[in-house]
Coordinates of C-alpha atoms in Angstrom, one line a residue:
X103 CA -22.3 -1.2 8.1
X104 CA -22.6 -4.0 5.6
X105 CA -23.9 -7.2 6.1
X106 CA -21.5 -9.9 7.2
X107 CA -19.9 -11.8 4.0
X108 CA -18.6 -14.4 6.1
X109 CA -18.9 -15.8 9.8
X110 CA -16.9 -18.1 11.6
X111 CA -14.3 -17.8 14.4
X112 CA -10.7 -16.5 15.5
X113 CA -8.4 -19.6 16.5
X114 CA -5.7 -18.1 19.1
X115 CA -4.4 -21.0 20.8
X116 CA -7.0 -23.0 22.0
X117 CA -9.2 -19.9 22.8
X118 CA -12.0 -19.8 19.9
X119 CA -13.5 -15.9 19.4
X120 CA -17.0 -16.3 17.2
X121 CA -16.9 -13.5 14.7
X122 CA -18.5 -12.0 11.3
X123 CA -16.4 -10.4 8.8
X124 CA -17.6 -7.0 7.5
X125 CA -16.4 -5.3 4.4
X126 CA -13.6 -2.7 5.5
X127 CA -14.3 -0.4 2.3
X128 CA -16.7 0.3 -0.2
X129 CA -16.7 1.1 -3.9
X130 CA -17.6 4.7 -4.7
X131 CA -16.3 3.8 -8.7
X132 CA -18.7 5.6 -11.4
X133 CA -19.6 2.6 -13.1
X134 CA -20.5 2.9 -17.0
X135 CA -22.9 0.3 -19.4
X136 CA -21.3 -0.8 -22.6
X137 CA -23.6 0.4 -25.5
X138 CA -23.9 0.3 -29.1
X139 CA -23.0 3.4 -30.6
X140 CA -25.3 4.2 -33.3
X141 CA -28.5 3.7 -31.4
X142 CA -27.1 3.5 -27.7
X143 CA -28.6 0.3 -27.4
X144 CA -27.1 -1.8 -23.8
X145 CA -24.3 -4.3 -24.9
X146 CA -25.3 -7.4 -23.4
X147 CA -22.4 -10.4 -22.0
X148 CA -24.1 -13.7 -21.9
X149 CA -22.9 -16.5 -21.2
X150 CA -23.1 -19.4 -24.7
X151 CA -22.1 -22.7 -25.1
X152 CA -19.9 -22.9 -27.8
X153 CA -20.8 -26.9 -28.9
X154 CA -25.0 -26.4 -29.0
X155 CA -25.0 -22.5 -29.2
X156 CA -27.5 -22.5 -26.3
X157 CA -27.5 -18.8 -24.4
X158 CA -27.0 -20.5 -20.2
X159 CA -28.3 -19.3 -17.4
X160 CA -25.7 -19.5 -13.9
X161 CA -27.4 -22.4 -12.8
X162 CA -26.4 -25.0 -15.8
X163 CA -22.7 -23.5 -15.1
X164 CA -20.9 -25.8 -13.6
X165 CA -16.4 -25.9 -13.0
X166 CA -14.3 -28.1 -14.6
X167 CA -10.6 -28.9 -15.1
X168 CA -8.7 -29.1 -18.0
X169 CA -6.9 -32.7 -17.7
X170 CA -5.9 -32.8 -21.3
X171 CA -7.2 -31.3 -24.8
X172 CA -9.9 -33.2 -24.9
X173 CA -11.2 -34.3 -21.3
X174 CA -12.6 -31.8 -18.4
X175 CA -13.2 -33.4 -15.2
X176 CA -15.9 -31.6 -13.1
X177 CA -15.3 -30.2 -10.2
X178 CA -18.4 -29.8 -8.1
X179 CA -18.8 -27.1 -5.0
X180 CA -19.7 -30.1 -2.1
X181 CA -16.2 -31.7 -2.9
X182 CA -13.8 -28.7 -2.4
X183 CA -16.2 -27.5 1.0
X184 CA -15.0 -30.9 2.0
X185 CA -11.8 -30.3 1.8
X186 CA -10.3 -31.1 5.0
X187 CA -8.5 -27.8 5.8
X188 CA -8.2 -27.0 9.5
X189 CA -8.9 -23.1 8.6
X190 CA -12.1 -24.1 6.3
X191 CA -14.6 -22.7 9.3
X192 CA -12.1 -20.1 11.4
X193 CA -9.1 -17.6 11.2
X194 CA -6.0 -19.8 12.6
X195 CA -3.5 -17.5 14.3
X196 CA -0.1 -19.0 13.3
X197 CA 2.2 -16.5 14.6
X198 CA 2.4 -12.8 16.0
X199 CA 5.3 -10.1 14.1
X200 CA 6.1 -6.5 14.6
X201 CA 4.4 -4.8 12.5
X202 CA 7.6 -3.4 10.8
X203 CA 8.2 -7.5 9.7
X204 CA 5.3 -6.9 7.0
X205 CA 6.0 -5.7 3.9
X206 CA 3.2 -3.4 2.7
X207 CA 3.1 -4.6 -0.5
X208 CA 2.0 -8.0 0.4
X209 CA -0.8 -6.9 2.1
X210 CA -4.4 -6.9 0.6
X211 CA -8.0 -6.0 1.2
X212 CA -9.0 -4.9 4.4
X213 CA -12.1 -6.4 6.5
X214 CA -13.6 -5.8 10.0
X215 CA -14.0 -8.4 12.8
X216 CA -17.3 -8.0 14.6
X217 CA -17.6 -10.1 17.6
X218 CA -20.2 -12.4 17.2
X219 CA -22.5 -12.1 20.3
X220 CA -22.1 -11.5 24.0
X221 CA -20.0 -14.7 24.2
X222 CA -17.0 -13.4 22.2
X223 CA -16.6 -9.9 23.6
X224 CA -14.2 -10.9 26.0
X225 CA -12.2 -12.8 24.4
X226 CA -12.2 -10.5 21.2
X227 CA -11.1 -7.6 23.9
X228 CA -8.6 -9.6 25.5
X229 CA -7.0 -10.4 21.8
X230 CA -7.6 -6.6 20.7
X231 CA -5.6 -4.9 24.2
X232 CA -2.6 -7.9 23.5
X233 CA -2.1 -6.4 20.3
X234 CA -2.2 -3.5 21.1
X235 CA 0.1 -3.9 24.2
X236 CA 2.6 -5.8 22.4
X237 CA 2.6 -3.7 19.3
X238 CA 2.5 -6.8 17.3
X239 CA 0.2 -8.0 14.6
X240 CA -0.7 -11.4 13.7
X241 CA -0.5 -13.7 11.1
X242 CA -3.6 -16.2 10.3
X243 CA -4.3 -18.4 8.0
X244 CA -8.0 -18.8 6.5
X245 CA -10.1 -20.2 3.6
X246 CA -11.8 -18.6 1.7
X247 CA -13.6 -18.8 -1.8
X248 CA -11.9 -22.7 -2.5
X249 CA -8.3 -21.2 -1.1
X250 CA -6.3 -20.8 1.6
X251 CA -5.0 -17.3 2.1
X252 CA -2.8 -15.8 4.7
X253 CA -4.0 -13.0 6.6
X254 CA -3.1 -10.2 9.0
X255 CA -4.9 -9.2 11.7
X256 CA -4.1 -5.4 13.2
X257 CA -5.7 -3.1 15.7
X258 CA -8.0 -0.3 13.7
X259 CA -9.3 2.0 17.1
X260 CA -11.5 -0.4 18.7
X261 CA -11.8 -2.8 16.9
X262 CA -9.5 -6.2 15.0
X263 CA -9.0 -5.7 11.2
X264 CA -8.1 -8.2 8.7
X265 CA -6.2 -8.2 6.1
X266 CA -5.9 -10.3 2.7
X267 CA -2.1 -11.0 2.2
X268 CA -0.2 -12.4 -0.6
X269 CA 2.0 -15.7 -0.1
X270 CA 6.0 -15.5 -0.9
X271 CA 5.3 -17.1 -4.5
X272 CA 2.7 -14.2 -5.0
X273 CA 5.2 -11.9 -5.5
X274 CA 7.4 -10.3 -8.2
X275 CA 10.9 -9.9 -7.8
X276 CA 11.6 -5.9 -8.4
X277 CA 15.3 -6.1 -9.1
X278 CA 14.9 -6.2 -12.6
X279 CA 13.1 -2.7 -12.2
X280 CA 16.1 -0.5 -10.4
X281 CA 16.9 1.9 -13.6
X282 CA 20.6 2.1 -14.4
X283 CA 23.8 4.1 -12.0
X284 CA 23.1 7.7 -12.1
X285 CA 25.0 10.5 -10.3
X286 CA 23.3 12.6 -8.0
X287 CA 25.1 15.8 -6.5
X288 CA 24.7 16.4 -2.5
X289 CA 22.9 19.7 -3.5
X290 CA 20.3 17.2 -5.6
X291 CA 19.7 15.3 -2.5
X292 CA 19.4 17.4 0.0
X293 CA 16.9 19.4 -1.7
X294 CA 14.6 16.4 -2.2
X295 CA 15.3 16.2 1.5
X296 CA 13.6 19.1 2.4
X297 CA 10.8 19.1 -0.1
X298 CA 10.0 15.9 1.4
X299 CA 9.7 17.5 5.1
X300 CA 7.8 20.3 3.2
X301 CA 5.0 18.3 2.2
X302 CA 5.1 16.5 5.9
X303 CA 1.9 15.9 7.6
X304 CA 0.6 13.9 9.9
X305 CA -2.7 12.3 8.3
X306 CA -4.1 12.3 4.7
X307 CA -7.3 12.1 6.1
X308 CA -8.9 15.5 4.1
X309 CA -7.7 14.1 0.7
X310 CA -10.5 13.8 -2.3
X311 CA -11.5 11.7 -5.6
X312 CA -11.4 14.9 -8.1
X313 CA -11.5 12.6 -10.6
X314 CA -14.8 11.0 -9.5
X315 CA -15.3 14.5 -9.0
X316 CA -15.2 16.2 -12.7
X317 CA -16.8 12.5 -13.9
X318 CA -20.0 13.3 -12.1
X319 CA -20.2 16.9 -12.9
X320 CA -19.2 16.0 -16.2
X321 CA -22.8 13.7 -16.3
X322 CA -24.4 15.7 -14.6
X323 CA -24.2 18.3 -17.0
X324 CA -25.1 16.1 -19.7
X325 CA -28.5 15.5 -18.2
X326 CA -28.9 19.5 -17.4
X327 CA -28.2 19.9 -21.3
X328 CA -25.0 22.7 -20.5
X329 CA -21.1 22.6 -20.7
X330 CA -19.3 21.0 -17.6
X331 CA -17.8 23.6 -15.0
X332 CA -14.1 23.9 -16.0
X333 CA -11.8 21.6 -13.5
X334 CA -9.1 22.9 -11.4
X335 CA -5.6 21.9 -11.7
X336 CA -2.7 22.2 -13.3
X337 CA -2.0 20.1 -16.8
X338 CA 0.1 16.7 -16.2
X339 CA 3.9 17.5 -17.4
X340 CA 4.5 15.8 -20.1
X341 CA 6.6 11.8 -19.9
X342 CA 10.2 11.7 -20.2
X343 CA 10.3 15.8 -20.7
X344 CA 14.3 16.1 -19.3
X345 CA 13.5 18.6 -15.9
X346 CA 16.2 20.9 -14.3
X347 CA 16.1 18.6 -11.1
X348 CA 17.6 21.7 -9.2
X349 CA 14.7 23.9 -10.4
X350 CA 12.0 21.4 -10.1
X351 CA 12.7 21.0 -6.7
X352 CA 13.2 24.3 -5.7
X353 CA 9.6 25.5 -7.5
X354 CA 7.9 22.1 -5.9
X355 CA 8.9 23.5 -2.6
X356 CA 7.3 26.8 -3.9
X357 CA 4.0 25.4 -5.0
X358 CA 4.0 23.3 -1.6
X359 CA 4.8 26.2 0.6
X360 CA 1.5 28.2 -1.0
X361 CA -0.1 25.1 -0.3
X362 CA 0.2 25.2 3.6
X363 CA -0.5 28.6 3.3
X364 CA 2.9 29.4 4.1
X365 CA 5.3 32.5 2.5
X366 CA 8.2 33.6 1.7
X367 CA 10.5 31.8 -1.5
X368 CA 11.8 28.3 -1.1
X369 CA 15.2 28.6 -1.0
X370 CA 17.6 25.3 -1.1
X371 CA 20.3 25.2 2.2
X372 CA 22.9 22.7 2.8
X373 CA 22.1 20.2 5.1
X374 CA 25.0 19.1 8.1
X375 CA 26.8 16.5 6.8
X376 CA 28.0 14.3 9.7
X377 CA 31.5 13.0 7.2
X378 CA 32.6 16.8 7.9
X379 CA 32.8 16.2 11.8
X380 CA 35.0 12.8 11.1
X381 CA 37.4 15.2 9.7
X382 CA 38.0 17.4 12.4
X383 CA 40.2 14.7 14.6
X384 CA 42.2 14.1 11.9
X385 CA 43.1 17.8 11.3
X386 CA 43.8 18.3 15.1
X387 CA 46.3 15.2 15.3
X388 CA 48.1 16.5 11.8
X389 CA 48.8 19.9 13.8
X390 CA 49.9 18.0 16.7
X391 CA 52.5 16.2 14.6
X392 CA 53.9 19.4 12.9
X393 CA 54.0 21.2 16.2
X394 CA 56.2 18.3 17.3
X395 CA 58.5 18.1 14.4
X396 CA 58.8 21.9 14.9
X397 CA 60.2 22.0 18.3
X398 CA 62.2 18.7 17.8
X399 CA 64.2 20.9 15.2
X400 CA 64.5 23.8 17.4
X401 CA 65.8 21.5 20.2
X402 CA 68.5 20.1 17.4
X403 CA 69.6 23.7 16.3
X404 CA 70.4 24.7 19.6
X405 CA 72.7 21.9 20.3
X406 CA 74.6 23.0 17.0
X407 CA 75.3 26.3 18.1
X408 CA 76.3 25.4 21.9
X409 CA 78.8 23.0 19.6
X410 CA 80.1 25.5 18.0

């Protein structure tokens, strides 16, 4: 693991659960220099300021804020740690959700709690199985980097995870997004219905970077002075090509069938649709009423000829 990028402590009520937050993910990003191209010299960023022209170093860079045009008032580090936020120095629990509550899309990077000596592991245990027993998560509020954030904090095997989460404000309205009415035939859907439970599974745990893949083989072929192996794959069909929706469905079924390792053609059935048992009562009660009508006029003919 990491080392710790932050410690501090896990407010739940008035029970306080010493802990150091570990970085959840790494970056395993192929990372490339900016050069000049006619001699492949480095391309350098520095840092200049633009009154004297003099080339700074980070320490004579300082913050400031833009009051007006002409007047930046400087902010230094000492005054915004002394900020009196009551989740400056811990990880205030402010509530507890089902988990279903969160929206996924609020939810940002992901760090590890590690209990922070002997003294927290019961009280990081006793939070960790209430979570787990309640199938809840919880919301937190902490400070970090001169903000407050909200957080989540979630059960990962055996240990408390937290997550970075946006605020309401944070995020976009999508209703502007929805494309326009289209009609889609019951055929349409059902076959994306069972394409979908075709490419079920239960993890995505064996899934690769083949990008980060052909990149490296790509440099490492550069430096054996040869041609990089040919990638495998299929070419990317090409944006806004009109599909057969019909077609494309039944040959993604197809392609995710040989997948599996699975045989036999996809072929597209129709699915029960529940709006065809409404209609049975109604059929039933219909026949009742004719077969009612029926002998009502038999019973009315035989009077007639008694009569006559």
């Amino acid at each position: 693991m990491p080392r710790p990028i932050w410690s501090g402590a896990i407010s739940f009520g008035l029970v306080t659960i010493p802990i150091k937050v570990i970085s959840a993910t790494e970056n395993r990003n192929i990372n490339f220099h900016q050069v000049h191209l006619e001699d492949m010299a480095r391309v350098r960023t520095r840092k200049v300021c633009e009154i004297d022209g003099q080339t700074l170093d980070w320490d004579d860079i300082g913050r400031g804020y833009e009051v007006s045009k002409d007047t930046i008032a400087e902010v230094t580090d000492a005054e915004l740690d002394s900020m009196p936020l009551p989740t400056a120095k811990a990880i205030e629990i402010v509530a507890f959700v089902p988990v279903d509550s969160i929206d996924p899309i609020r939810v940002g990077v992901g760090y590890y709690l590690q209990a922070d000596g002997q003294v927290a592991a019961k009280p990081y245990t006793l939070l960790r199985q209430a979570l787990e027993r309640s199938s809840k998560v919880a919301v937190t509020k902490f400070a970090w980097h001169n903000r407050e954030r909200l957080g989540l904090l979630r059960v990962v095997d055996r240990a408390i995870a937290l997550h970075a989460m946006h605020w309401d404000d944070e995020i976009r309205n999508p209703e502007t997004l929805a494309p326009k009415a289209v009609e889609l035939t019951d055929e349409e859907v059902d076959a994306a219905i069972q394409l979908l439970e075709t490419m079920a599974r239960d993890d995505i745990d064996d899934y690769t970077d083949h990008y980060r893949e052909a990149v490296e083989e790509m440099l490492t072929a550069k430096t054996e002075h040869r041609k990089p192996k040919p990638v495998e794959g299929e070419a990317p069909q090409e944006a806004g090509k009109v599909v057969d929706l019909m077609a494309a469905l039944t040959a993604s079924m197809e392609s995710a069938k040989a997948a599996r390792g699975e045989t036999g053609d996809a072929t597209v059935h129709d699915l029960p649709k529940k709006r065809a048992a409404k209609k049975a009562p109604a059929k039933k009660t219909a026949t009742k009423k004719a077969a009612a009508k029926k002998a009502t006029a038999k019973k009315t003919t035989g009077r007639k000829s008694r009569s006559a």
